[in-house]
GROMACS .gro file of C-alpha atoms in nm:
model
   67
    1ASP     CA    1   1.340  -3.518   3.814
    2LEU     CA    2   1.185  -3.211   3.959
    3ALA     CA    3   1.521  -2.992   3.924
    4LYS     CA    4   1.535  -3.100   3.580
    5ASN     CA    5   1.191  -2.973   3.508
    6TRP     CA    6   1.254  -2.673   3.689
    7PHE     CA    7   1.554  -2.594   3.460
    8HIS     CA    8   1.372  -2.641   3.176
    9VAL     CA    9   1.100  -2.421   3.287
   10THR     CA   10   1.381  -2.145   3.373
   11SER     CA   11   1.550  -2.198   3.046
   12VAL     CA   12   1.217  -2.156   2.855
   13LEU     CA   13   1.148  -1.839   3.055
   14PHE     CA   14   1.486  -1.705   2.976
   15PHE     CA   15   1.455  -1.795   2.617
   16TYR     CA   16   1.116  -1.662   2.567
   17LEU     CA   17   1.044  -1.364   2.781
   18PRO     CA   18   1.334  -1.135   2.634
   19SER     CA   19   1.226  -1.235   2.261
   20PHE     CA   20   0.864  -1.137   2.381
   21LEU     CA   21   0.952  -0.823   2.544
   22LEU     CA   22   1.154  -0.719   2.218
   23ILE     CA   23   0.873  -0.803   1.971
   24ILE     CA   24   0.643  -0.566   2.228
   25MET     CA   25   0.926  -0.305   2.223
   26ILE     CA   26   0.963  -0.331   1.815
   27LEU     CA   27   0.546  -0.300   1.819
   28LEU     CA   28   0.571   0.016   2.025
   29THR     CA   29   0.859   0.190   1.864
   30TRP     CA   30   0.699   0.140   1.492
   31LYS     CA   31   0.374   0.243   1.632
   32ALA     CA   32   0.536   0.567   1.783
   33ILE     CA   33   0.719   0.619   1.453
   34ARG     CA   34   0.409   0.562   1.248
   35HIS     CA   35   0.214   0.831   1.476
   36ILE     CA   36   0.512   1.106   1.441
   37GLN     CA   37   0.516   1.058   1.032
   38ILE     CA   38   0.134   1.106   1.015
   39LYS     CA   39   0.157   1.422   1.258
   40ARG     CA   40   0.444   1.547   1.063
   41MET     CA   41   0.241   1.484   0.709
   42HIS     CA   42  -0.063   1.658   0.879
   43THR     CA   43   0.122   1.983   0.981
   44PHE     CA   44   0.284   1.965   0.598
   45CYS     CA   45  -0.037   1.958   0.483
   46GLU     CA   46  -0.150   2.201   0.700
   47ASP     CA   47   0.165   2.469   0.650
   48GLY     CA   48   0.120   2.410   0.263
   49ASP     CA   49   0.428   2.331   0.218
   50TYR     CA   50   0.374   1.962   0.166
   51PRO     CA   51   0.650   1.832  -0.090
   52ASN     CA   52   0.410   1.613  -0.321
   53ALA     CA   53   0.136   1.849  -0.304
   54SER     CA   54   0.124   1.935  -0.668
   55MET     CA   55   0.114   1.540  -0.740
   56GLN     CA   56  -0.200   1.518  -0.485
   57LYS     CA   57  -0.346   1.791  -0.687
   58GLN     CA   58  -0.300   1.615  -1.024
   59LEU     CA   59  -0.414   1.294  -0.881
   60LYS     CA   60  -0.745   1.492  -0.743
   61ASP     CA   61  -0.776   1.593  -1.081
   62GLN     CA   62  -0.740   1.276  -1.246
   63THR     CA   63  -0.997   1.136  -1.026
   64ARG     CA   64  -1.235   1.417  -1.082
   65MET     CA   65  -1.187   1.379  -1.477
   66GLU     CA   66  -1.269   0.995  -1.432
   67HIS     CA   67  -1.566   1.036  -1.261
   0.00000   0.00000   0.00000
């Protein structure tokens, strides 16, 4: 019976640990990617060659007109 329980515990560990680690890895990589994207957007805005600069300006003008 003890061996059976031990086998159950080990199988649970072997099943859950990899998935848990995988989830952590995915979360960390996603956060890193998001951080890089945000940094890139900030640099674009600072450089002034942001692709959606004209669109952002239009949106700002629209909101100003609405208020």
